[in-house]
């Protein structure tokens, strides 16, 4: 286990462990299929870098600090315009929250991809407020605004992305089965080291004591 000051020690209590201590996922080291965190590099970052090298054009990305700890750290370090980065990058939406985005879509009646469904008031969250500053704190888009949600997916990535699927209440794979059955069928076709995606999920459920449904 990794301690908060990055030492490796056995059997330390959870309060002393680094937030990056990943012993819960150690069983993946024995997986009969290959697994890594490199997909974003291959599918998103590298094509963008290649495009930059070919054209000299600098990327403008719609990432937000609220999406992850890493993005928050990067924003605090570089600001919205990272002029000094190896590839200078602008992230003008860094300080927006998800609610800002939903409100902007609703206010301007913008079309969005069908998988998100519609932007509606989140009546279950009525009375709650965001714990982060939003545009409404400055009177932008009106003084008061209810919390909003989408009726379909709230976040999306690659269609068969499995990242975080073990933490979901509603299975993304079962939803895909309903909305896009042909895509869902790829779970039984795509193979890695001879193991289908469906077999890999079964293996994870068995060896990681998880309940990923598909
Ligand atoms: S959306 Fe998922 S599968 Fe796609 S690049 Fe990101 S982490 Fe990888």
JSON list of N, CA and C and ligand atoms in Angstrom, two decimals, residues 39-40 43-44 157-158 161-163, ligand 1:
[
{"chain": "A", "resi": 39, "resn": "UNK", "atom": "N", "xyz": [-5.45, 4.58, -23.10]},
{"chain": "A", "resi": 39, "resn": "UNK", "atom": "CA", "xyz": [-6.38, 4.78, -24.21]},
{"chain": "A", "resi": 39, "resn": "UNK", "atom": "C", "xyz": [-6.55, 6.26, -24.55]},
{"chain": "A", "resi": 40, "resn": "UNK", "atom": "N", "xyz": [-6.61, 7.14, -23.54]},
{"chain": "A", "resi": 40, "resn": "UNK", "atom": "CA", "xyz": [-6.78, 8.57, -23.81]},
{"chain": "A", "resi": 40, "resn": "UNK", "atom": "C", "xyz": [-5.60, 9.10, -24.62]},
{"chain": "A", "resi": 43, "resn": "UNK", "atom": "N", "xyz": [-6.12, 7.60, -28.26]},
{"chain": "A", "resi": 43, "resn": "UNK", "atom": "CA", "xyz": [-7.31, 7.99, -29.03]},
{"chain": "A", "resi": 43, "resn": "UNK", "atom": "C", "xyz": [-7.60, 9.49, -29.03]},
{"chain": "A", "resi": 44, "resn": "UNK", "atom": "N", "xyz": [-7.10, 10.21, -28.01]},
{"chain": "A", "resi": 44, "resn": "UNK", "atom": "CA", "xyz": [-7.44, 11.63, -27.95]},
{"chain": "A", "resi": 44, "resn": "UNK", "atom": "C", "xyz": [-6.21, 12.53, -28.02]},
{"chain": "A", "resi": 157, "resn": "UNK", "atom": "N", "xyz": [-18.13, 9.08, -22.96]},
{"chain": "A", "resi": 157, "resn": "UNK", "atom": "CA", "xyz": [-16.77, 8.97, -23.47]},
{"chain": "A", "resi": 157, "resn": "UNK", "atom": "C", "xyz": [-16.85, 8.10, -24.70]},
{"chain": "A", "resi": 158, "resn": "UNK", "atom": "N", "xyz": [-15.85, 7.25, -24.94]},
{"chain": "A", "resi": 158, "resn": "UNK", "atom": "CA", "xyz": [-15.95, 6.29, -26.03]},
{"chain": "A", "resi": 158, "resn": "UNK", "atom": "C", "xyz": [-17.13, 5.36, -25.70]},
{"chain": "A", "resi": 161, "resn": "UNK", "atom": "N", "xyz": [-16.46, 2.55, -23.33]},
{"chain": "A", "resi": 161, "resn": "UNK", "atom": "CA", "xyz": [-15.53, 2.87, -22.23]},
{"chain": "A", "resi": 161, "resn": "UNK", "atom": "C", "xyz": [-16.03, 2.23, -20.94]},
{"chain": "A", "resi": 162, "resn": "UNK", "atom": "N", "xyz": [-15.11, 1.55, -20.24]},
{"chain": "A", "resi": 162, "resn": "UNK", "atom": "CA", "xyz": [-15.51, 0.90, -18.99]},
{"chain": "A", "resi": 162, "resn": "UNK", "atom": "C", "xyz": [-15.05, 1.66, -17.75]},
{"chain": "A", "resi": 163, "resn": "UNK", "atom": "N", "xyz": [-14.34, 2.77, -17.94]},
{"chain": "A", "resi": 163, "resn": "UNK", "atom": "CA", "xyz": [-13.81, 3.48, -16.78]},
{"chain": "A", "resi": 163, "resn": "UNK", "atom": "C", "xyz": [-14.91, 3.90, -15.82]},
{"chain": "B", "resi": 1, "resn": "LIG", "atom": "S1", "xyz": [-13.51, 7.71, -22.88]},
{"chain": "B", "resi": 1, "resn": "LIG", "atom": "FE1", "xyz": [-12.81, 5.89, -21.78]},
{"chain": "B", "resi": 1, "resn": "LIG", "atom": "S2", "xyz": [-12.08, 4.47, -23.38]},
{"chain": "B", "resi": 1, "resn": "LIG", "atom": "FE2", "xyz": [-12.26, 6.51, -24.29]},
{"chain": "B", "resi": 1, "resn": "LIG", "atom": "S3", "xyz": [-10.22, 7.35, -24.14]},
{"chain": "B", "resi": 1, "resn": "LIG", "atom": "FE3", "xyz": [-11.38, 8.07, -22.32]},
{"chain": "B", "resi": 1, "resn": "LIG", "atom": "S4", "xyz": [-11.00, 6.57, -20.70]},
{"chain": "B", "resi": 1, "resn": "LIG", "atom": "FE4", "xyz": [-10.34, 5.67, -22.65]}
]
